[in-house]
mmCIF file of N, CA and C in Angstrom:
data_model
loop_
_atom_site.group_PDB
_atom_site.id
_atom_site.type_symbol
_atom_site.label_atom_id
_atom_site.label_comp_id
_atom_site.label_asym_id
_atom_site.label_seq_id
_atom_site.Cartn_x
_atom_site.Cartn_y
_atom_site.Cartn_z
ATOM 1 N N LEU A 1 10.352 28.336 -11.383
ATOM 2 C CA LEU A 1 9.282 28.317 -12.563
ATOM 3 C C LEU A 1 8.035 28.847 -11.358
ATOM 4 N N TYR A 2 8.043 28.810 -10.303
ATOM 5 C CA TYR A 2 7.275 29.519 -9.595
ATOM 6 C C TYR A 2 7.145 31.112 -9.544
ATOM 7 N N SER A 3 8.216 31.333 -9.605
ATOM 8 C CA SER A 3 8.468 32.968 -9.001
ATOM 9 C C SER A 3 8.353 33.580 -10.736
ATOM 10 N N SER A 4 8.579 32.720 -11.890
ATOM 11 C CA SER A 4 8.446 33.062 -13.156
ATOM 12 C C SER A 4 6.981 33.446 -13.503
ATOM 13 N N MET A 5 6.162 32.715 -12.832
ATOM 14 C CA MET A 5 4.402 33.013 -13.120
ATOM 15 C C MET A 5 3.747 33.869 -12.662
ATOM 16 N N ILE A 6 4.492 34.558 -11.354
ATOM 17 C CA ILE A 6 3.928 35.919 -11.066
ATOM 18 C C ILE A 6 3.220 36.839 -11.991
ATOM 19 N N PHE A 7 4.260 36.981 -13.040
ATOM 20 C CA PHE A 7 3.823 37.778 -14.190
ATOM 21 C C PHE A 7 3.974 37.759 -15.450
ATOM 22 N N TYR A 8 4.204 36.231 -15.606
ATOM 23 C CA TYR A 8 4.315 35.544 -17.378
ATOM 24 C C TYR A 8 3.435 34.564 -17.092
ATOM 25 N N TYR A 9 3.064 33.900 -18.175
ATOM 26 C CA TYR A 9 2.739 32.797 -18.584
ATOM 27 C C TYR A 9 4.091 31.648 -18.942
ATOM 28 N N THR A 10 4.227 30.640 -18.622
ATOM 29 C CA THR A 10 5.406 30.097 -19.222
ATOM 30 C C THR A 10 5.181 29.069 -20.047
ATOM 31 N N GLY A 11 5.851 28.856 -21.264
ATOM 32 C CA GLY A 11 5.358 27.847 -22.202
ATOM 33 C C GLY A 11 6.444 26.546 -21.747
ATOM 34 N N CYS A 12 5.598 25.149 -22.193
ATOM 35 C CA CYS A 12 5.910 24.106 -21.759
ATOM 36 C C CYS A 12 5.881 23.092 -23.020
ATOM 37 N N GLY A 13 7.000 22.149 -23.595
ATOM 38 C CA GLY A 13 6.836 21.203 -24.395
ATOM 39 C C GLY A 13 6.219 19.867 -23.626
ATOM 40 N N ILE A 14 5.363 19.727 -24.161
ATOM 41 C CA ILE A 14 4.926 17.972 -23.841
ATOM 42 C C ILE A 14 4.853 16.945 -25.000
ATOM 43 N N ASP A 15 5.023 15.854 -24.531
ATOM 44 C CA ASP A 15 4.864 14.635 -25.059
ATOM 45 C C ASP A 15 3.391 14.306 -25.379
ATOM 46 N N VAL A 16 2.774 14.392 -26.618
ATOM 47 C CA VAL A 16 1.183 14.228 -26.532
ATOM 48 C C VAL A 16 1.047 12.567 -26.902
ATOM 49 N N THR A 17 0.423 11.946 -26.116
ATOM 50 C CA THR A 17 0.427 10.522 -26.323
ATOM 51 C C THR A 17 -1.001 10.191 -26.739
ATOM 52 N N ASP A 18 -1.024 8.893 -26.703
ATOM 53 C CA ASP A 18 -2.500 8.491 -27.271
ATOM 54 C C ASP A 18 -3.429 8.704 -25.559
ATOM 55 N N ALA A 19 -2.844 8.479 -24.688
ATOM 56 C CA ALA A 19 -3.790 8.609 -23.496
ATOM 57 C C ALA A 19 -4.168 10.047 -23.021
ATOM 58 N N PHE A 20 -3.175 10.797 -23.549
ATOM 59 C CA PHE A 20 -3.251 12.682 -23.577
ATOM 60 C C PHE A 20 -4.437 12.966 -24.612
ATOM 61 N N GLU A 21 -4.403 12.182 -25.595
ATOM 62 C CA GLU A 21 -5.288 12.520 -26.809
ATOM 63 C C GLU A 21 -7.140 12.450 -25.870
ATOM 64 N N VAL A 22 -7.198 11.358 -24.823
ATOM 65 C CA VAL A 22 -8.442 11.265 -24.735
ATOM 66 C C VAL A 22 -8.675 11.605 -23.328
ATOM 67 N N TYR A 23 -7.768 12.451 -22.749
ATOM 68 C CA TYR A 23 -8.031 13.057 -21.639
ATOM 69 C C TYR A 23 -9.285 13.925 -21.459
ATOM 70 N N GLU A 24 -9.932 13.796 -20.147
ATOM 71 C CA GLU A 24 -11.286 14.594 -20.246
ATOM 72 C C GLU A 24 -11.210 15.403 -18.956
ATOM 73 N N GLY A 25 -10.315 15.534 -18.194
ATOM 74 C CA GLY A 25 -10.367 16.144 -17.074
ATOM 75 C C GLY A 25 -9.707 15.769 -15.850
ATOM 76 N N GLY A 26 -9.494 16.547 -14.576
ATOM 77 C CA GLY A 26 -8.481 15.912 -13.336
ATOM 78 C C GLY A 26 -7.339 16.273 -13.850
ATOM 79 N N ILE A 27 -6.771 15.811 -12.659
ATOM 80 C CA ILE A 27 -5.354 15.839 -12.824
ATOM 81 C C ILE A 27 -4.466 14.363 -13.678
ATOM 82 N N TYR A 28 -3.857 14.996 -14.355
ATOM 83 C CA TYR A 28 -3.452 14.523 -15.519
ATOM 84 C C TYR A 28 -1.707 13.884 -15.171
ATOM 85 N N SER A 29 -1.538 12.398 -15.179
ATOM 86 C CA SER A 29 -0.275 12.071 -14.962
ATOM 87 C C SER A 29 -0.050 10.896 -15.966
ATOM 88 N N GLU A 30 1.201 10.811 -16.302
ATOM 89 C CA GLU A 30 1.519 9.540 -17.333
ATOM 90 C C GLU A 30 3.112 9.758 -17.524
ATOM 91 N N ARG A 31 3.753 8.854 -16.858
ATOM 92 C CA ARG A 31 5.315 8.688 -17.183
ATOM 93 C C ARG A 31 5.412 7.915 -18.625
ATOM 94 N N VAL A 32 6.440 8.597 -19.270
ATOM 95 C CA VAL A 32 6.751 7.756 -20.960
ATOM 96 C C VAL A 32 8.309 7.940 -20.666
ATOM 97 N N ARG A 33 8.712 6.608 -20.821
ATOM 98 C CA ARG A 33 9.931 6.257 -20.934
ATOM 99 C C ARG A 33 11.069 7.016 -21.675
ATOM 100 N N ASP A 34 10.790 7.241 -23.032
ATOM 101 C CA ASP A 34 11.075 8.177 -23.931
ATOM 102 C C ASP A 34 10.596 9.239 -24.379
ATOM 103 N N PRO A 35 10.324 10.378 -23.800
ATOM 104 C CA PRO A 35 9.463 11.165 -24.307
ATOM 105 C C PRO A 35 9.885 12.215 -25.582
ATOM 106 N N VAL A 36 9.027 12.305 -26.245
ATOM 107 C CA VAL A 36 9.235 13.518 -27.625
ATOM 108 C C VAL A 36 8.374 14.499 -27.383
ATOM 109 N N ILE A 37 9.033 15.259 -27.334
ATOM 110 C CA ILE A 37 8.264 16.749 -27.340
ATOM 111 C C ILE A 37 7.847 17.041 -28.830
ATOM 112 N N ASN A 38 6.408 17.180 -28.721
ATOM 113 C CA ASN A 38 5.790 17.215 -29.889
ATOM 114 C C ASN A 38 4.682 18.198 -29.825
ATOM 115 N N HIS A 39 4.569 19.025 -28.785
ATOM 116 C CA HIS A 39 3.207 19.623 -28.593
ATOM 117 C C HIS A 39 3.744 21.128 -27.651
ATOM 118 N N GLU A 40 3.097 21.782 -27.777
ATOM 119 C CA GLU A 40 3.775 23.136 -26.554
ATOM 120 C C GLU A 40 2.208 23.560 -25.976
ATOM 121 N N ILE A 41 2.373 23.979 -24.623
ATOM 122 C CA ILE A 41 1.098 24.375 -23.814
ATOM 123 C C ILE A 41 1.682 25.533 -23.046
ATOM 124 N N SER A 42 0.777 26.487 -22.662
ATOM 125 C CA SER A 42 0.920 27.537 -21.758
ATOM 126 C C SER A 42 0.856 27.097 -20.297
ATOM 127 N N VAL A 43 1.888 27.276 -19.432
ATOM 128 C CA VAL A 43 1.425 27.178 -18.033
ATOM 129 C C VAL A 43 1.022 28.166 -17.477
ATOM 130 N N VAL A 44 -0.075 27.982 -16.979
ATOM 131 C CA VAL A 44 -0.974 29.584 -16.186
ATOM 132 C C VAL A 44 -1.306 29.481 -15.022
ATOM 133 N N GLY A 45 -0.617 28.265 -14.379
ATOM 134 C CA GLY A 45 -0.960 28.189 -13.023
ATOM 135 C C GLY A 45 -0.368 27.006 -12.054
ATOM 136 N N TRP A 46 -1.108 27.157 -10.863
ATOM 137 C CA TRP A 46 -0.167 25.549 -10.257
ATOM 138 C C TRP A 46 -1.709 25.613 -9.061
ATOM 139 N N GLY A 47 -1.527 24.349 -8.515
ATOM 140 C CA GLY A 47 -2.627 24.416 -7.343
ATOM 141 C C GLY A 47 -2.175 23.249 -6.579
ATOM 142 N N LEU A 48 -2.996 22.941 -5.436
ATOM 143 C CA LEU A 48 -2.785 21.697 -4.565
ATOM 144 C C LEU A 48 -4.144 20.942 -4.369
ATOM 145 N N ASP A 49 -4.231 19.825 -4.905
ATOM 146 C CA ASP A 49 -5.286 18.889 -4.767
ATOM 147 C C ASP A 49 -5.900 18.681 -3.173
ATOM 148 N N GLN A 50 -7.073 19.208 -2.556
ATOM 149 C CA GLN A 50 -7.228 19.142 -1.418
ATOM 150 C C GLN A 50 -7.421 18.013 -0.820
ATOM 151 N N HIS A 51 -7.718 17.064 -1.438
ATOM 152 C CA HIS A 51 -8.057 15.607 -0.935
ATOM 153 C C HIS A 51 -6.717 14.683 -0.973
ATOM 154 N N THR A 52 -5.765 15.095 -1.950
ATOM 155 C CA THR A 52 -4.740 14.022 -2.344
ATOM 156 C C THR A 52 -3.358 15.026 -1.438
ATOM 157 N N GLY A 53 -3.266 16.374 -1.566
ATOM 158 C CA GLY A 53 -1.826 16.787 -1.227
ATOM 159 C C GLY A 53 -1.209 16.918 -2.719
ATOM 160 N N GLU A 54 -1.603 16.525 -3.510
ATOM 161 C CA GLU A 54 -0.777 16.434 -4.810
ATOM 162 C C GLU A 54 -0.475 17.819 -5.344
ATOM 163 N N GLU A 55 0.496 18.142 -5.749
ATOM 164 C CA GLU A 55 0.685 19.592 -6.232
ATOM 165 C C GLU A 55 0.685 19.068 -7.852
ATOM 166 N N PHE A 56 -0.006 20.309 -8.812
ATOM 167 C CA PHE A 56 -0.037 20.301 -9.934
ATOM 168 C C PHE A 56 0.270 21.849 -10.825
ATOM 169 N N TRP A 57 0.320 21.443 -11.785
ATOM 170 C CA TRP A 57 0.559 22.535 -12.832
ATOM 171 C C TRP A 57 -0.925 22.777 -13.724
ATOM 172 N N ILE A 58 -1.284 23.990 -14.053
ATOM 173 C CA ILE A 58 -2.545 24.052 -14.564
ATOM 174 C C ILE A 58 -2.191 24.608 -16.294
ATOM 175 N N GLY A 59 -2.141 23.809 -16.950
ATOM 176 C CA GLY A 59 -1.943 24.090 -18.655
ATOM 177 C C GLY A 59 -2.929 24.632 -19.334
ATOM 178 N N ARG A 60 -2.455 25.543 -20.278
ATOM 179 C CA ARG A 60 -3.565 26.023 -21.399
ATOM 180 C C ARG A 60 -3.206 25.395 -22.593
ATOM 181 N N ASN A 61 -4.208 24.480 -23.431
ATOM 182 C CA ASN A 61 -4.059 24.130 -24.866
ATOM 183 C C ASN A 61 -4.666 24.945 -25.548
ATOM 184 N N GLU A 62 -3.835 25.474 -26.676
ATOM 185 C CA GLU A 62 -4.265 25.907 -28.019
ATOM 186 C C GLU A 62 -4.998 25.087 -28.935
ATOM 187 N N PRO A 63 -5.962 25.082 -29.347
ATOM 188 C CA PRO A 63 -6.725 24.130 -30.282
ATOM 189 C C PRO A 63 -5.983 24.086 -31.347
ATOM 190 N N ASP A 64 -5.832 22.902 -31.993
ATOM 191 C CA ASP A 64 -5.417 22.688 -33.299
ATOM 192 C C ASP A 64 -3.742 23.537 -33.493
ATOM 193 N N SER A 65 -3.040 23.367 -32.509
ATOM 194 C CA SER A 65 -1.655 23.741 -32.422
ATOM 195 C C SER A 65 -0.764 22.588 -32.390
ATOM 196 N N TYR A 66 -1.108 21.446 -32.660
ATOM 197 C CA TYR A 66 -0.384 20.360 -32.776
ATOM 198 C C TYR A 66 0.811 20.570 -33.827
ATOM 199 N N ASN A 67 2.123 19.986 -33.351
ATOM 200 C CA ASN A 67 2.839 20.190 -34.234
ATOM 201 C C ASN A 67 3.080 19.323 -35.587
#
């Protein structure tokens, strides 16, 4: 996935939960036992949190694009 992002955005299906609905910033992390893909985002980059060393993906959401 890293190498494909050099030239292209990558689509990613996610399970939008109630917790995701109220997300306001920072690194979002949630484990869901039986995820249901009900939304798609574009993965547009990745990074490394300088304080925790945690790697993360950067997703771009298109408003009003829920399935």
